[in-house]
């Protein structure tokens, strides 16, 4: 269809359908990325549904585009379901626009998708600056021969008696064998008092001796874990416990290449290619400070040129494509530590830290004490930095407030820095928060706010037309206290009054979409601009396959794909609260979430953080307690409150939300 042709004659039903999809793609691109499509012909086209993120590789898309003319550049942003094509001439791009709009193609997964095209004049895309490997990380290519690889793979007997303590463990998504000591996935450690009989297989000796001579390791390993990964399987980001193992951790990749993601506590992610028959060596900062993990997906984003075997996967949108994963087996070797760790990262070292994580509370008194130390005190310390990160109101909350009748009295319980107190000038809003420092920020902004506890708000019963509670109730440490907080909200409402409640969700991947929290891994970025060529970020168009399915090129682990062996949330009782790795899925409902304080105001005392993630710089790390809610849990808690009915419940960017009304 010519871009103006539809105005000259009556469109057919099919053409109208294609036009609607085409317009939808254009609007989505503008809404999500600020990229303006144009109605006139240019050399450049945005190809909706033709991206790496929904299984379309460069080798598959380029021949389709080249049938319409000479493609000067094909830009494919990583993990995005669209791409950009720049033709040599405008005539060629017009031919592609007419020919390929609504064209059905088959992606690398064998799924049928339909392409939708729009012209673009000029656009920007974000591109990673060249990055270095994490300090202390090394990838040694072709460390063994193909003959040795075959011998090692054949030495692994996955069919042996399951009573054998070295045999396959009952993990959900992969086969695992342990030698020397069993590796415990719930704490990334071993029980040093329970060595396995037999030690490491003799077949490994000559390789380990060689790597010792060549200086890749300083200690001969006495623990080995063999993992077999089917395409689509992976392992969540983690750090092997400092006190459990010596500095060097090495992993041999056999059978297939893989991309492993390394993440710094500040959120920077470095994807590293581990070729077949390569040895990954982690020492120093890369071993002690960065998490490492493998995303569950069947395709990896790799360099298209093939000139780079190992190392960092760059974001050159003109030189990346998809590579189908194969069956991979890893041999990971560790040396069990017999003395405390004295690494250079004391703030995150379990041997050197002064504090230990608190236990799950077993009484109301313990819960109150936990909230005091890991909620109230933390927000007092981080108030300024926290406020600087909380400036954009969430649309659904704005919609709720603007729909209230003029003159309504509204209480914001847990108002933080007051970002919702001034949304609707026609309301009389008053806020309260447990943090004096956050309330002071509200007052500096000329908002009405005061300090109080959400379990005992000093308002008369029935005095409010509406209440909002945004990201508050998940800080209460027992189910009884969470219900009590809901009951207090309802007490404030007049009959017929409404309350909007938001809590953090355990399901950070829902309805085939990752939340902004998971998508928020930061990278060093620079914007690059080029006339009439483009790339961008995110486009949601019909006909896209499931973005979170194991068959998707950009699928990610779901909650049920949690690291095997990790405790379920309802089994946390009588144990230490786990410390969550920022920007990753939750594996427990009750967690401590690190806050890395920037621009630390002088509070007169240092902070001693703990846990598997942190920073070795002087910036302190605080830990906030959260109970993340499962689907249906917030509704169930509301139903335990008297005199209310639920008007609406929904999921909003990683949060479970309820609108309730007092009877």
XYZ file of C-alpha atoms in Angstrom:
663
model
C 0.000 0.000 0.000
C 1.360 3.406 -0.931
C 1.407 5.724 2.063
C -1.103 8.082 0.426
C -2.764 5.600 -1.885
C -5.612 4.739 0.493
C -7.023 8.254 0.120
C -7.614 7.738 -3.623
C -9.981 4.783 -3.481
C -12.073 2.796 -1.054
C -9.928 0.444 1.036
C -10.698 -3.256 1.197
C -11.382 -4.922 4.529
C -7.883 -6.451 4.573
C -6.255 -3.136 3.741
C -8.190 -1.437 6.528
C -6.977 -4.092 8.958
C -3.365 -3.617 7.893
C -3.732 0.137 8.137
C -5.043 -0.139 11.710
C -2.112 -2.327 12.733
C 0.303 0.012 10.990
C -1.136 3.062 12.756
C -1.049 1.207 16.087
C 2.631 0.443 15.610
C 3.290 4.089 14.832
C 1.440 5.307 17.926
C 3.167 2.786 20.178
C 6.588 3.834 18.952
C 5.778 7.467 19.657
C 4.187 6.783 23.032
C 6.944 4.560 24.410
C 10.019 5.982 22.726
C 9.229 9.467 21.480
C 10.098 8.379 17.940
C 7.952 10.101 15.345
C 6.983 8.200 12.218
C 6.157 10.254 9.143
C 3.486 9.995 6.446
C 5.852 10.759 3.571
C 8.463 8.456 2.086
C 12.053 8.489 3.385
C 14.995 6.132 3.031
C 14.351 4.597 6.470
C 11.658 2.264 7.764
C 10.801 0.910 11.189
C 9.898 -2.781 10.906
C 7.440 -3.712 13.663
C 7.570 -7.405 14.660
C 10.878 -7.750 12.830
C 13.230 -7.658 15.806
C 15.621 -9.791 17.796
C 13.235 -9.610 20.748
C 10.597 -11.712 19.036
C 12.802 -14.282 17.376
C 13.716 -12.644 14.060
C 17.437 -12.916 13.357
C 19.461 -10.676 11.068
C 20.113 -13.560 8.671
C 16.376 -14.126 8.366
C 15.149 -10.544 8.046
C 17.822 -9.112 5.762
C 17.030 -11.324 2.715
C 13.353 -10.361 2.992
C 14.246 -6.677 2.971
C 16.817 -7.031 0.178
C 14.171 -8.302 -2.220
C 12.973 -4.687 -2.396
C 16.347 -3.040 -2.917
C 19.824 -2.428 -1.551
C 19.762 -2.198 2.247
C 22.335 0.322 3.373
C 21.934 -0.499 7.083
C 19.842 -2.863 9.204
C 19.739 -1.781 12.845
C 18.442 -4.342 15.348
C 18.327 -3.161 18.981
C 18.941 -6.044 21.401
C 15.865 -7.693 22.934
C 13.448 -5.427 21.059
C 10.636 -6.649 18.767
C 11.383 -4.267 15.917
C 14.256 -3.095 13.758
C 15.163 -0.286 11.379
C 16.137 -0.586 7.726
C 17.759 2.152 5.697
C 17.658 1.718 1.934
C 20.053 3.231 -0.567
C 17.253 5.222 -2.177
C 13.801 6.449 -1.245
C 12.323 4.530 -4.194
C 13.598 1.270 -2.741
C 12.194 2.041 0.711
C 8.818 2.901 -0.869
C 8.891 -0.453 -2.654
C 9.532 -2.213 0.679
C 6.752 -0.227 2.329
C 4.257 -1.326 -0.315
C 5.495 -4.917 -0.653
C 6.219 -5.903 2.942
C 3.449 -4.167 4.904
C 1.285 -6.985 6.223
C 3.657 -9.655 4.897
C 3.655 -12.923 6.819
C 7.084 -14.383 7.585
C 8.380 -17.218 9.764
C 10.797 -16.343 12.552
C 13.692 -18.421 13.888
C 11.315 -20.275 16.212
C 9.089 -21.376 13.343
C 6.300 -19.025 14.368
C 4.386 -16.986 11.820
C 4.484 -13.231 12.349
C 3.300 -10.269 10.288
C 5.525 -7.296 9.525
C 4.234 -3.726 9.693
C 6.255 -0.868 8.198
C 6.368 2.873 8.835
C 8.646 5.602 7.521
C 10.901 7.513 9.913
C 12.857 10.647 9.198
C 15.327 10.787 12.041
C 15.700 8.929 15.310
C 18.048 8.287 18.194
C 19.057 5.038 19.764
C 20.937 4.237 22.891
C 24.177 2.395 22.451
C 26.480 0.943 25.057
C 29.914 2.405 25.267
C 32.631 -0.213 24.874
C 32.878 -1.944 28.209
C 35.648 -3.842 29.909
C 35.216 -7.250 31.448
C 34.560 -7.121 35.185
C 37.913 -6.842 36.998
C 39.392 -10.265 37.669
C 37.371 -12.000 34.945
C 39.067 -13.940 32.165
C 37.792 -16.209 29.376
C 40.371 -18.603 27.906
C 39.313 -19.971 24.519
C 40.052 -23.518 23.323
C 41.421 -24.521 26.720
C 40.916 -28.173 25.783
C 40.775 -30.079 22.506
C 37.618 -31.419 20.869
C 38.839 -34.943 21.711
C 39.147 -34.013 25.397
C 35.725 -32.396 25.278
C 34.202 -35.609 23.946
C 35.982 -37.661 26.597
C 34.767 -35.452 29.439
C 31.170 -35.437 28.207
C 31.158 -39.213 27.812
C 32.531 -39.621 31.339
C 29.345 -38.176 32.835
C 26.844 -40.956 33.495
C 23.435 -39.390 33.975
C 21.748 -42.794 34.231
C 23.612 -44.183 37.252
C 21.846 -45.190 40.441
C 20.097 -42.152 41.920
C 20.992 -43.412 45.400
C 24.598 -42.551 44.630
C 25.363 -39.309 46.465
C 27.201 -37.926 43.432
C 24.323 -38.671 41.094
C 21.753 -36.429 39.519
C 19.872 -34.199 41.925
C 16.150 -33.608 41.520
C 16.332 -30.083 40.160
C 13.464 -28.705 38.161
C 15.180 -27.464 35.036
C 18.581 -29.113 34.729
C 20.623 -32.155 35.656
C 23.322 -31.658 38.261
C 26.080 -33.774 39.809
C 28.261 -32.800 42.769
C 31.722 -34.105 43.635
C 33.852 -33.475 46.714
C 31.077 -31.521 48.436
C 27.453 -30.917 47.567
C 26.823 -27.351 46.445
C 23.743 -25.936 48.206
C 21.808 -23.575 45.951
C 19.763 -22.069 48.765
C 22.874 -20.325 50.149
C 25.489 -20.822 47.385
C 27.708 -22.712 49.811
C 28.679 -26.204 51.006
C 28.586 -28.086 54.290
C 32.288 -28.370 55.077
C 31.604 -31.106 57.629
C 29.952 -33.392 55.080
C 32.386 -34.200 52.251
C 31.223 -36.652 49.619
C 33.118 -39.900 49.241
C 35.403 -40.359 46.272
C 36.536 -36.774 45.772
C 36.821 -35.405 42.238
C 36.921 -37.797 39.252
C 40.434 -38.848 38.252
C 39.728 -37.746 34.682
C 39.899 -34.107 35.847
C 43.370 -34.337 37.399
C 45.523 -33.672 34.339
C 43.454 -30.629 33.359
C 43.589 -29.143 36.847
C 47.336 -29.748 37.119
C 47.853 -28.035 33.758
C 45.773 -25.012 34.785
C 47.736 -24.796 38.035
C 51.024 -24.743 36.113
C 49.695 -22.125 33.729
C 48.599 -19.886 36.598
C 44.851 -19.837 36.010
C 44.305 -21.135 39.550
C 46.415 -21.032 42.721
C 44.677 -23.863 44.563
C 43.757 -27.299 43.310
C 39.945 -27.544 43.527
C 38.300 -30.088 45.817
C 34.689 -29.402 44.818
C 33.074 -29.771 41.398
C 29.543 -29.297 40.125
C 28.471 -30.543 36.692
C 25.395 -28.848 35.240
C 23.661 -29.825 32.014
C 21.599 -27.036 30.440
C 18.959 -27.731 27.814
C 18.225 -24.805 25.453
C 15.915 -22.443 27.318
C 17.293 -23.247 30.765
C 19.508 -21.074 32.939
C 20.447 -20.133 36.480
C 19.559 -16.947 38.413
C 22.154 -14.316 39.243
C 24.167 -15.165 42.356
C 27.531 -14.865 44.107
C 29.226 -17.931 45.542
C 29.510 -17.355 49.298
C 32.794 -15.717 50.294
C 33.447 -17.851 53.364
C 32.767 -21.095 51.511
C 35.336 -20.963 48.703
C 38.765 -19.602 47.859
C 39.293 -16.797 45.374
C 39.362 -18.658 42.065
C 36.167 -20.144 40.700
C 36.526 -21.658 37.241
C 33.965 -23.085 34.843
C 34.553 -25.151 31.712
C 31.899 -24.845 28.971
C 31.327 -27.975 26.873
C 28.938 -28.823 24.049
C 27.674 -25.335 23.244
C 28.435 -21.662 23.722
C 26.416 -19.497 26.109
C 26.054 -15.853 27.129
C 26.503 -15.271 30.864
C 25.403 -12.001 32.457
C 27.573 -10.299 35.071
C 25.887 -7.621 37.196
C 27.498 -5.001 39.414
C 25.641 -3.867 42.559
C 25.073 -0.489 40.909
C 22.989 -2.241 38.242
C 25.457 -2.316 35.351
C 25.149 -5.529 33.347
C 27.924 -6.975 31.185
C 26.930 -9.895 28.917
C 29.920 -12.177 28.287
C 30.166 -14.859 25.615
C 31.529 -18.201 26.869
C 32.503 -20.205 23.778
C 32.469 -23.972 23.591
C 35.617 -25.485 25.170
C 36.447 -22.214 26.945
C 37.414 -21.723 30.585
C 35.816 -18.936 32.611
C 38.070 -17.742 35.441
C 36.559 -15.525 38.147
C 38.871 -13.910 40.700
C 38.879 -10.744 42.774
C 36.071 -8.273 42.130
C 34.326 -10.419 39.511
C 34.160 -13.319 41.951
C 33.349 -11.433 45.184
C 31.265 -8.429 44.084
C 29.551 -9.126 40.731
C 26.693 -11.601 40.406
C 26.758 -14.064 37.526
C 23.859 -15.924 35.960
C 22.353 -17.291 32.746
C 18.995 -16.018 31.500
C 16.460 -18.685 30.563
C 15.995 -18.424 26.785
C 16.574 -20.504 23.654
C 18.443 -17.809 21.718
C 21.287 -15.510 22.721
C 22.028 -12.096 21.231
C 25.523 -12.304 19.729
C 27.801 -10.455 17.338
C 26.645 -11.010 13.757
C 30.079 -10.588 12.207
C 31.433 -13.668 13.945
C 34.779 -11.965 14.384
C 34.562 -12.149 18.171
C 34.341 -15.524 19.882
C 34.606 -14.670 23.566
C 34.228 -11.547 25.623
C 31.623 -8.802 25.905
C 28.570 -8.770 23.666
C 28.409 -5.166 22.462
C 25.237 -3.298 21.572
C 26.264 -2.309 18.065
C 22.765 -2.452 16.572
C 24.303 -2.899 13.144
C 26.204 -6.035 14.137
C 24.090 -8.210 16.420
C 21.848 -11.165 15.687
C 20.449 -14.286 17.350
C 22.263 -17.544 17.999
C 20.297 -20.678 18.888
C 21.474 -22.364 22.050
C 22.514 -25.991 22.121
C 22.908 -28.565 24.892
C 25.614 -27.194 27.208
C 27.419 -28.955 30.035
C 29.519 -26.989 32.515
C 32.201 -28.300 34.850
C 32.565 -25.756 37.675
C 35.501 -26.156 40.045
C 35.939 -24.566 43.468
C 38.378 -24.866 46.363
C 36.602 -25.083 49.719
C 37.937 -22.439 52.100
C 39.145 -23.579 55.524
C 39.898 -20.133 56.950
C 37.788 -16.951 57.066
C 37.703 -14.825 53.932
C 39.830 -11.666 54.092
C 38.975 -10.268 50.659
C 39.069 -6.578 49.768
C 35.276 -6.276 49.949
C 34.522 -6.339 53.684
C 31.154 -4.623 53.317
C 29.782 -7.617 51.398
C 31.897 -10.386 52.931
C 30.112 -12.756 55.280
C 33.413 -13.484 57.066
C 34.141 -9.815 57.768
C 30.770 -8.187 58.308
C 29.794 -7.327 61.848
C 26.075 -7.887 61.515
C 24.029 -10.877 60.497
C 20.679 -10.732 58.721
C 17.674 -10.698 61.048
C 15.414 -13.687 61.442
C 11.819 -13.917 60.319
C 9.668 -12.497 63.152
C 7.672 -14.983 65.196
C 5.709 -12.485 67.296
C 4.159 -9.045 67.006
C 6.918 -7.640 69.209
C 9.642 -9.074 66.967
C 7.832 -7.784 63.879
C 7.622 -4.286 65.352
C 11.330 -4.368 66.173
C 12.170 -5.566 62.670
C 10.115 -2.761 61.109
C 11.728 -0.196 63.402
C 15.261 -1.183 62.388
C 14.776 -2.217 58.763
C 12.018 0.171 57.671
C 11.644 3.239 59.898
C 15.318 3.876 60.636
C 16.338 3.160 57.064
C 13.932 5.695 55.579
C 15.183 8.310 58.044
C 18.715 7.715 56.759
C 17.951 7.590 53.042
C 15.134 10.170 52.881
C 16.986 12.705 50.731
C 18.308 10.199 48.217
C 15.026 8.291 48.211
C 13.071 11.474 47.496
C 15.339 12.321 44.559
C 14.330 9.035 42.917
C 10.576 9.463 43.506
C 9.368 12.242 41.253
C 7.136 10.730 38.535
C 3.520 9.985 39.584
C 2.125 6.658 38.401
C -0.707 7.128 35.859
C -3.306 4.864 37.488
C -2.903 6.621 40.832
C -3.230 10.002 39.136
C -6.382 8.719 37.414
C -7.863 7.647 40.760
C -7.188 11.027 42.369
C -8.475 13.060 39.437
C -11.701 11.046 39.328
C -12.630 12.001 42.906
C -15.270 14.717 43.375
C -14.008 18.248 43.922
C -13.619 19.103 47.584
C -13.005 15.498 48.680
C -10.931 15.002 51.811
C -8.160 12.523 50.957
C -5.523 10.998 53.244
C -2.239 9.721 51.795
C -1.080 7.187 54.381
C 2.646 6.738 53.894
C 3.003 9.783 51.671
C 6.800 9.685 51.342
C 8.009 12.903 49.712
C 4.444 13.930 48.883
C 4.515 13.387 45.140
C 0.764 12.677 45.089
C -0.318 15.442 47.460
C -0.465 18.083 44.741
C -1.853 16.041 41.854
C -5.434 17.338 42.072
C -5.714 20.911 43.333
C -9.485 20.444 43.752
C -8.977 17.952 46.589
C -8.089 18.630 50.194
C -5.195 16.239 50.701
C -3.197 15.597 53.813
C -0.297 13.187 54.110
C 1.353 11.278 56.888
C 4.489 9.198 57.047
C 6.549 7.407 59.674
C 9.706 9.272 58.547
C 10.266 12.733 59.972
C 12.777 13.529 57.236
C 10.311 12.654 54.474
C 7.590 14.696 56.168
C 10.015 17.635 56.304
C 10.470 17.325 52.532
C 6.672 17.442 52.112
C 6.492 20.608 54.197
C 9.296 22.221 52.204
C 7.076 21.655 49.187
C 4.196 23.409 50.964
C 2.148 20.227 51.479
C 0.162 19.364 54.604
C 1.867 16.379 56.243
C 2.698 15.033 59.691
C 4.442 12.078 61.322
C 2.447 9.060 62.460
C 2.280 5.278 62.353
C 0.038 3.724 59.681
C -1.411 1.420 62.336
C -2.644 4.381 64.408
C -3.541 7.434 62.302
C -4.813 10.303 64.485
C -7.888 11.061 62.363
C -11.501 10.689 63.436
C -13.228 7.581 62.099
C -15.203 8.205 58.928
C -13.530 11.568 58.279
C -12.098 10.873 54.803
C -13.764 10.589 51.421
C -10.799 8.609 50.098
C -7.423 7.242 51.137
C -4.391 6.068 49.231
C -1.708 3.718 50.511
C 1.088 3.433 47.973
C 3.983 1.046 48.651
C 3.391 0.967 52.414
C 1.643 -2.216 53.534
C 4.383 -4.467 52.135
C 6.656 -3.077 54.899
C 4.615 -4.720 57.678
C 6.257 -7.949 58.771
C 3.305 -10.211 59.634
C -0.016 -10.988 58.001
C -1.848 -9.741 61.091
C -0.108 -6.373 60.968
C -0.814 -6.045 57.247
C -4.522 -6.674 57.832
C -4.458 -4.200 60.734
C -3.011 -1.540 58.413
C -5.825 -2.188 55.946
C -8.405 -2.008 58.740
C -7.008 1.367 59.800
C -7.422 2.687 56.264
C -11.042 1.564 56.231
C -11.663 3.129 59.652
C -10.729 6.539 58.216
C -13.247 6.284 55.344
C -16.806 7.520 55.476
C -19.448 5.028 54.249
C -19.049 4.868 50.470
C -15.483 6.169 50.666
C -12.792 4.536 48.555
C -9.205 3.475 49.151
C -6.491 2.738 46.599
C -3.765 0.354 47.776
C -0.509 -0.607 46.046
C 1.915 -3.302 47.233
C 5.013 -4.759 45.622
C 4.351 -7.990 43.717
C 6.383 -11.150 43.874
C 5.449 -11.682 40.227
C 7.766 -9.193 38.537
C 7.058 -10.962 35.242
C 3.333 -11.048 34.566
C 1.197 -11.509 31.468
C 4.320 -12.003 29.375
C 5.837 -8.671 30.376
C 8.768 -7.834 32.632
C 8.147 -5.038 35.119
C 10.058 -1.767 34.964
C 11.939 -2.979 38.036
C 13.407 -5.930 36.131
C 13.944 -3.847 33.015
C 15.825 -1.259 35.040
C 19.327 -2.757 34.843
C 21.439 0.286 34.175
C 24.244 0.475 31.686
C 26.674 3.139 30.630
C 24.926 4.674 27.652
C 25.415 7.279 25.054
C 23.014 8.508 22.415
C 24.050 8.283 18.829
C 22.248 10.136 16.087
C 22.229 9.570 12.363
C 20.153 11.123 9.607
C 17.321 8.947 8.379
C 18.450 5.863 10.269
C 17.288 4.578 13.532
C 16.859 2.154 16.302
C 14.863 2.447 19.493
C 13.507 0.683 22.469
C 10.141 -0.997 22.788
C 7.147 -1.617 20.552
C 4.060 -3.633 21.379
C 2.259 -4.783 18.267
C -0.250 -7.587 17.747
C 1.094 -10.838 16.323
C 4.123 -10.814 18.647
C 4.906 -14.168 20.277
C 4.987 -14.571 24.043
C 7.916 -12.511 25.248
C 8.394 -14.615 28.376
C 7.905 -18.076 26.944
C 10.912 -20.414 26.903
C 10.746 -20.295 23.114
C 11.171 -16.542 23.003
C 14.503 -15.065 22.098
C 14.229 -12.642 24.973
C 12.439 -14.757 27.542
C 13.479 -14.463 31.150
C 13.087 -16.724 34.173
C 9.638 -16.770 35.739
C 8.982 -16.952 39.451
C 8.555 -20.703 39.161
C 11.917 -20.930 37.410
C 13.690 -19.772 40.532
C 17.120 -21.060 41.329
C 16.684 -24.699 42.162
C 16.765 -25.537 45.817
C 15.969 -22.026 47.005
C 13.481 -21.864 49.900
C 9.875 -21.022 49.186
C 8.497 -17.955 50.905
C 6.213 -19.857 53.234
C 9.219 -21.829 54.516
C 11.164 -18.771 55.684
C 10.003 -19.029 59.287
C 12.802 -19.692 61.803
C 15.447 -18.705 59.274
C 17.456 -15.632 58.386
C 15.766 -13.245 56.000
C 17.332 -13.528 52.544
C 18.904 -10.454 50.957
C 17.456 -9.722 47.549
C 19.665 -9.051 44.527
C 18.437 -5.767 43.065
C 16.742 -5.837 39.646
C 16.163 -9.597 39.739
C 13.099 -11.779 40.307
C 12.030 -12.541 43.862
C 12.594 -16.041 45.255
C 11.158 -15.386 48.701
C 8.229 -13.255 49.817
C 9.997 -11.888 52.888
C 13.258 -10.226 51.937
C 15.728 -7.461 52.709
C 16.246 -5.166 49.722
C 19.528 -3.208 49.563
C 19.548 0.562 49.110
C 22.906 1.959 47.961
C 22.987 5.463 49.353
C 24.372 8.129 47.035
C 25.304 11.605 48.154
C 25.262 10.443 51.754
C 24.271 13.240 54.126
C 26.528 13.268 57.148
C 24.633 11.329 59.754
C 27.614 11.032 62.064
C 28.021 7.288 61.952
C 29.044 4.666 59.409
C 26.698 1.948 58.254
C 27.741 -1.681 58.254
C 25.809 -3.478 55.498
C 25.662 -7.187 54.918
C 24.474 -9.681 52.343
C 25.486 -11.110 48.979
C 25.495 -7.806 47.147
C 26.888 -4.391 47.897
C 29.707 -2.037 47.082
C 33.273 -1.783 48.246
C 33.249 1.995 47.949
C 32.538 4.233 50.974
C 28.848 4.596 50.055
C 26.796 2.873 52.765
C 24.250 0.162 51.995
C 20.979 -0.048 53.920
C 18.489 -2.898 53.872
C 14.715 -2.407 53.829
C 12.331 -5.167 54.858
C 9.629 -6.122 52.334
C 6.892 -8.713 52.148
C 6.200 -9.038 48.429
C 2.643 -10.135 47.678
C 1.626 -13.092 45.564
C -1.299 -12.861 43.156
C -4.579 -12.858 45.102
C -2.920 -12.247 48.466
C -3.841 -8.547 48.692
C -7.479 -9.311 47.838
C -7.531 -12.025 50.508
C -6.154 -9.588 53.090
C -8.814 -7.022 52.139
C -11.531 -9.634 52.526
C -10.360 -10.161 56.105
C -11.319 -6.542 56.827
C -14.876 -5.837 57.885
C -17.310 -3.512 56.093
C -15.580 -3.337 52.704
C -16.056 -4.569 49.194
C -13.422 -4.748 46.470
C -14.351 -2.604 43.484
C -11.304 -3.402 41.371
C -8.031 -5.287 41.541
C -5.244 -5.147 38.981
C -1.514 -5.459 38.307
C 0.470 -2.306 37.576
C 4.183 -2.432 36.744
C 5.260 -4.957 39.339
C 2.598 -4.053 41.931
C -0.664 -5.633 43.012
C -3.371 -3.000 43.393
C -6.849 -2.840 44.888
C -9.592 -0.227 44.991
C -11.952 -0.955 47.844
C -15.076 0.803 49.155
C -16.401 1.059 52.674
C -19.914 -0.263 53.094
